Tab-separated table of C-alpha atoms in Angstrom:
chain	number	residue	atom	x	y	z
A	360	MET	CA	-31.695	16.138	44.268
A	361	PRO	CA	-32.175	12.340	44.501
A	362	VAL	CA	-30.393	10.324	41.834
A	363	THR	CA	-32.584	8.230	39.560
A	364	ALA	CA	-32.060	4.744	38.093
A	365	ASP	CA	-32.171	6.337	34.623
A	366	ALA	CA	-29.320	8.659	35.525
A	367	VAL	CA	-27.237	5.700	36.773
A	368	ARG	CA	-28.053	3.695	33.655
A	369	ASP	CA	-26.967	6.605	31.511
A	370	ALA	CA	-23.672	6.784	33.380
A	371	LEU	CA	-23.196	3.094	32.776
A	372	ASP	CA	-23.362	3.706	28.997
A	373	ASP	CA	-19.661	4.646	29.328
A	374	VAL	CA	-18.708	1.290	30.928
A	375	THR	CA	-17.617	-1.190	28.302
A	376	ASP	CA	-16.789	-4.860	28.106
A	377	PRO	CA	-13.087	-4.253	27.527
A	378	GLU	CA	-12.664	-7.208	25.122
A	379	LEU	CA	-15.566	-6.185	22.922
A	380	ASP	CA	-15.431	-2.355	23.363
A	381	GLN	CA	-19.183	-2.251	23.680
A	382	PRO	CA	-21.219	-0.722	26.603
A	383	ILE	CA	-22.491	-3.198	29.147
A	384	THR	CA	-25.895	-1.541	28.755
A	385	ASP	CA	-26.004	-2.385	25.055
A	386	LEU	CA	-24.729	-5.882	25.756
A	387	ASP	CA	-27.600	-6.491	28.251
A	388	TYR	CA	-25.273	-7.523	31.066
A	389	ILE	CA	-27.228	-5.660	33.746
A	390	GLU	CA	-29.542	-7.966	35.666
A	391	THR	CA	-30.787	-5.599	38.346
A	392	LEU	CA	-30.307	-1.881	39.050
A	393	ASP	CA	-31.895	-0.548	42.218
A	394	VAL	CA	-31.585	3.006	43.583
A	395	SER	CA	-33.014	3.832	46.995
A	396	ASP	CA	-34.469	7.119	48.100
A	397	ASP	CA	-31.308	7.671	50.094
A	398	GLY	CA	-29.096	7.369	47.022
A	399	ASP	CA	-27.847	3.826	47.562
A	400	VAL	CA	-27.146	2.031	44.311
A	401	HIS	CA	-27.132	-1.720	43.903
A	402	LEU	CA	-26.053	-3.093	40.487
A	403	ALA	CA	-25.994	-6.758	39.720
A	404	PHE	CA	-24.593	-7.957	36.364
A	405	VAL	CA	-23.905	-11.191	34.568
A	406	LEU	CA	-21.576	-12.183	31.768
A	407	PRO	CA	-21.986	-14.501	28.783
A	408	THR	CA	-20.273	-17.412	30.499
A	409	ALA	CA	-19.223	-18.379	34.095
A	410	TRP	CA	-15.621	-18.498	33.051
A	411	CYS	CA	-15.236	-15.121	31.312
A	412	SER	CA	-11.906	-13.572	32.253
A	413	PRO	CA	-11.883	-12.491	35.837
A	414	THR	CA	-9.686	-9.535	34.888
A	415	PHE	CA	-12.299	-8.304	32.446
A	416	ALA	CA	-15.066	-8.892	34.983
A	417	TRP	CA	-13.065	-6.873	37.526
A	418	MET	CA	-12.577	-4.020	35.099
A	419	MET	CA	-16.305	-3.832	34.343
A	420	ALA	CA	-17.275	-4.006	38.018
A	421	ALA	CA	-14.775	-1.340	39.023
A	422	ASP	CA	-15.662	0.973	36.119
A	423	ALA	CA	-19.330	0.593	36.954
A	424	ARG	CA	-18.713	1.493	40.599
A	425	ASP	CA	-16.701	4.552	39.581
A	426	ALA	CA	-19.273	5.724	37.044
A	427	ALA	CA	-22.185	5.431	39.485
A	428	SER	CA	-20.190	6.926	42.410
A	429	ALA	CA	-19.309	10.040	40.339
A	430	LEU	CA	-23.048	11.037	40.140
A	431	ASP	CA	-24.480	13.769	42.392
A	432	GLY	CA	-26.862	12.308	44.910
A	433	VAL	CA	-25.290	8.847	45.111
A	434	ALA	CA	-24.497	7.911	48.668
A	435	ASP	CA	-23.202	4.366	48.310
A	436	VAL	CA	-22.582	1.899	45.456
A	437	ARG	CA	-22.627	-1.837	45.677
A	438	ILE	CA	-21.656	-3.945	42.674
A	439	GLU	CA	-22.454	-7.614	42.431
A	440	LEU	CA	-21.185	-10.070	39.868
A	441	ARG	CA	-23.482	-13.076	39.582
A	442	ASP	CA	-23.199	-16.603	38.218
A	443	HIS	CA	-19.496	-16.468	37.676
A	444	MET	CA	-16.761	-18.745	38.958
A	445	HIS	CA	-15.015	-15.736	40.514
A	446	ALA	CA	-18.084	-13.836	41.540
A	447	GLU	CA	-17.170	-13.813	45.211
A	448	GLU	CA	-13.656	-12.420	44.641
A	449	VAL	CA	-14.790	-9.751	42.199
A	450	THR	CA	-17.784	-8.686	44.243
A	451	ARG	CA	-15.862	-8.490	47.552
A	452	GLY	CA	-12.731	-6.933	46.058
A	453	VAL	CA	-14.466	-4.158	44.175
A	454	ASN	CA	-16.830	-3.282	47.070
A	455	GLU	CA	-14.007	-3.279	49.570
A	456	ASP	CA	-11.843	-1.236	47.211
A	457	LEU	CA	-9.137	-3.890	47.137
A	458	SER	CA	-6.571	-4.226	44.440
A	459	PHE	CA	-6.976	-7.022	41.934
A	460	GLU	CA	-3.781	-8.639	43.165
A	461	THR	CA	-5.073	-8.582	46.771
A	462	ALA	CA	-8.452	-10.069	45.840
A	463	PHE	CA	-6.855	-12.814	43.729
A	464	ASP	CA	-3.930	-14.490	45.418
A	465	THR	CA	-3.045	-16.317	42.178
A	466	ALA	CA	-3.176	-13.192	39.927
A	467	ASP	CA	-0.406	-13.370	37.337
A	468	GLY	CA	-0.789	-9.903	35.847
A	469	GLU	CA	-1.869	-6.359	36.557
A	470	VAL	CA	-5.222	-4.940	35.513
A	471	ALA	CA	-3.467	-1.738	34.314
A	472	SER	CA	-1.336	-3.570	31.767
A	473	THR	CA	-4.332	-5.611	30.511
A	474	ARG	CA	-6.430	-2.464	30.205
A	475	ALA	CA	-3.633	-0.766	28.253
A	476	THR	CA	-3.409	-3.711	25.788
A	477	LEU	CA	-7.200	-3.718	25.248
A	478	ASP	CA	-7.298	0.049	24.893
A	479	ARG	CA	-4.741	-0.223	22.067
A	480	LYS	CA	-6.889	-2.755	20.305
A	481	ALA	CA	-9.969	-0.633	20.739
A	482	ARG	CA	-8.098	2.462	19.518
A	483	LEU	CA	-7.200	0.673	16.294
A	484	ALA	CA	-10.742	-0.614	15.775
A	485	ARG	CA	-12.323	2.734	16.456
A	486	GLN	CA	-9.834	4.380	14.002
A	487	TYR	CA	-11.627	2.577	11.186
A	488	ASP	CA	-15.003	4.227	11.909
A	489	ALA	CA	-13.343	7.628	12.260
A	490	MET	CA	-11.455	7.204	8.969
A	491	GLU	CA	-14.591	6.075	7.221
A	492	ALA	CA	-16.611	9.017	8.457
A	493	LEU	CA	-13.906	11.375	7.180
A	494	ASP	CA	-13.668	9.547	3.848
A	495	ASP	CA	-17.445	9.882	3.422
A	496	ALA	CA	-17.082	13.591	4.123
A	497	GLY	CA	-14.641	13.950	1.287
A	498	VAL	CA	-11.306	13.941	3.222
A	499	ASP	CA	-8.628	12.276	1.119
A	500	ASP	CA	-5.650	10.151	2.266
A	501	ARG	CA	-3.186	13.047	2.097
A	502	GLN	CA	-5.417	15.157	4.389
A	503	LEU	CA	-6.051	12.273	6.739
A	504	ALA	CA	-2.329	11.706	7.238
A	505	ARG	CA	-1.793	15.361	8.067
A	506	LEU	CA	-4.750	15.848	10.436
A	507	ARG	CA	-3.908	16.993	13.939
A	508	ARG	CA	-6.110	17.220	17.046
A	509	GLY	CA	-6.114	20.970	16.818
A	510	ASP	CA	-7.739	20.852	13.378
A	511	LEU	CA	-10.943	19.572	15.005
A	512	THR	CA	-13.564	21.734	16.720
A	513	VAL	CA	-16.358	19.836	18.401
A	514	GLU	CA	-19.637	21.554	19.185
A	515	GLU	CA	-22.370	19.326	20.608
A	516	ASP	CA	-22.868	16.481	18.173
A	517	ARG	CA	-20.973	17.982	15.230
A	518	VAL	CA	-17.282	18.317	14.449
A	519	THR	CA	-15.764	20.900	12.105
A	520	ILE	CA	-12.418	20.108	10.520
A	521	ASP	CA	-10.049	22.735	9.216
A	522	LEU	CA	-8.257	21.449	6.138
A	523	ASP	CA	-5.940	24.414	5.389
A	524	GLY	CA	-8.890	26.805	5.234
A	525	LEU	CA	-11.345	24.374	3.771
A	526	TYR	CA	-13.889	23.399	6.390
A	527	VAL	CA	-15.672	20.052	6.603
A	528	GLU	CA	-18.501	19.337	9.078
A	529	LEU	CA	-19.720	15.893	10.076
A	530	ASP	CA	-21.177	13.800	12.876
A	531	ALA	CA	-18.843	14.034	15.882
A	532	ARG	CA	-19.548	10.611	17.405
A	533	PRO	CA	-17.036	8.505	15.424
A	534	LEU	CA	-14.252	10.925	16.040
A	535	GLU	CA	-15.128	11.443	19.725
A	536	ARG	CA	-15.141	7.710	20.356
A	537	TYR	CA	-11.829	7.377	18.574
A	538	LEU	CA	-10.195	10.303	20.475
A	539	GLU	CA	-11.362	8.754	23.768
A	540	LYS	CA	-9.173	5.720	23.137
A	541	ALA	CA	-6.371	7.678	21.400
A	542	ARG	CA	-6.106	9.722	24.617
A	543	ALA	CA	-6.225	6.566	26.809
A	544	VAL	CA	-3.125	5.144	25.105
A	545	ASP	CA	-1.340	8.595	25.078
A	546	LEU	CA	-1.354	8.754	21.304
A	547	VAL	CA	-3.251	12.041	21.087
A	548	THR	CA	-2.589	14.291	24.110
A	549	ASP	CA	-2.348	17.847	22.712
A	550	ASP	CA	-3.424	19.855	19.672
A	551	ASP	CA	-0.163	19.280	17.807
A	552	ASP	CA	-0.474	15.514	17.802
A	553	ARG	CA	-1.315	13.703	14.603
A	554	LEU	CA	-4.798	12.281	14.766
A	555	PHE	CA	-4.215	8.843	13.192
A	556	ALA	CA	-1.474	6.270	13.405
A	557	SER	CA	-0.429	2.799	12.281
A	558	ARG	CA	-1.172	-0.350	14.270
A	559	ASP	CA	2.206	0.169	16.024
A	560	GLU	CA	1.271	3.811	16.742
A	561	GLU	CA	3.675	5.244	14.171
A	562	THR	CA	2.936	8.489	12.291
A	563	LEU	CA	1.288	7.991	8.869
A	564	SER	CA	2.379	9.276	5.540
A	565	PRO	CA	-0.295	9.538	2.811
A	566	ALA	CA	0.989	6.284	1.353
A	567	ASP	CA	0.550	4.582	4.736
A	568	VAL	CA	-3.127	5.422	5.072
A	569	PRO	CA	-4.567	2.514	2.998
A	570	ARG	CA	-2.551	0.034	5.061
A	571	ALA	CA	-3.612	1.660	8.317
A	572	ARG	CA	-7.215	1.580	7.164
A	573	ARG	CA	-7.001	-2.145	6.398
A	574	ALA	CA	-5.393	-2.873	9.806
A	575	SER	CA	-8.148	-0.877	11.457
A	576	ARG	CA	-10.873	-2.693	9.574
A	577	LEU	CA	-9.365	-6.057	10.507
A	578	ALA	CA	-9.257	-5.029	14.206
A	579	LYS	CA	-12.924	-3.985	14.034
A	580	THR	CA	-13.967	-7.126	12.213
A	581	ASN	CA	-12.183	-9.379	14.776
A	582	MET	CA	-13.776	-7.514	17.665
A	583	GLY	CA	-17.172	-7.757	15.998
A	584	GLY	CA	-16.730	-11.436	15.474
A	585	GLN	CA	-15.904	-12.037	19.086
A	586	GLY	CA	-18.851	-9.879	20.060
A	587	GLY	CA	-21.158	-12.115	17.984
A	588	VAL	CA	-19.910	-15.206	19.777
A	589	CYS	CA	-20.411	-13.585	23.167
A	590	ALA	CA	-23.911	-12.363	22.205
A	591	SER	CA	-24.926	-15.880	21.251
A	592	LEU	CA	-23.566	-17.323	24.486
A	593	HIS	CA	-25.262	-14.541	26.479
A	594	ALA	CA	-28.616	-15.155	24.777
A	595	SER	CA	-28.429	-18.898	25.512
A	596	ARG	CA	-27.404	-18.382	29.130
A	597	ASN	CA	-29.477	-15.296	30.004
A	598	PRO	CA	-32.447	-15.233	27.592
A	599	GLU	CA	-34.547	-13.094	29.882
A	600	LEU	CA	-31.946	-10.319	29.585
A	601	ALA	CA	-31.047	-10.752	25.920
A	602	ASP	CA	-34.748	-10.532	24.904
A	603	ASP	CA	-35.300	-7.207	26.676
């Protein structure tokens, strides 16, 4: 069955700007998305400035390539970064499946280490939304500190939490988003792992929960502030995309 542009765009919802932890689809970074009858995908994207981090640009381009390539019916994927000082290196490197270090002779760091650092920041920021959702559902600090992955059962868009025989049900989205990053940083890898942690990824006691919540709120606020700056720059530079 031929792949559609809508299916590709849906797959790109999972590709985020790693600094902002927001999907490139929501950020209006996609300039063109073409899918041929033969399953060839061409995606061109832009960023808020011409000097946005080439490492971040590379991560988005590579993640977009991988997300589209994973779809049934896709024959070939070409990613194009436009209007960026390193557009040529990123475009060529990602499409030729080069390493970042090969594409950039002057690279002074690895993409993997940068991604790990940003994943840790995103994990902390997402923890705030997860904690707030549980707090709104009536889960107290003592229960929050004791929660383990195995206490959660996700079914479609709802999650049920077992609190020593007392069951609480709520929207799964905040917890699923948090778990995605908690797994990425190897914080929550099996059912016995505690769900939440401090900024330094230490296990929480009930007394630690308020401090962890404040740290998570600060991380989310900082990320949101940076997102606001980038959104303004993007709207000024690419008004035809930001107004869509």
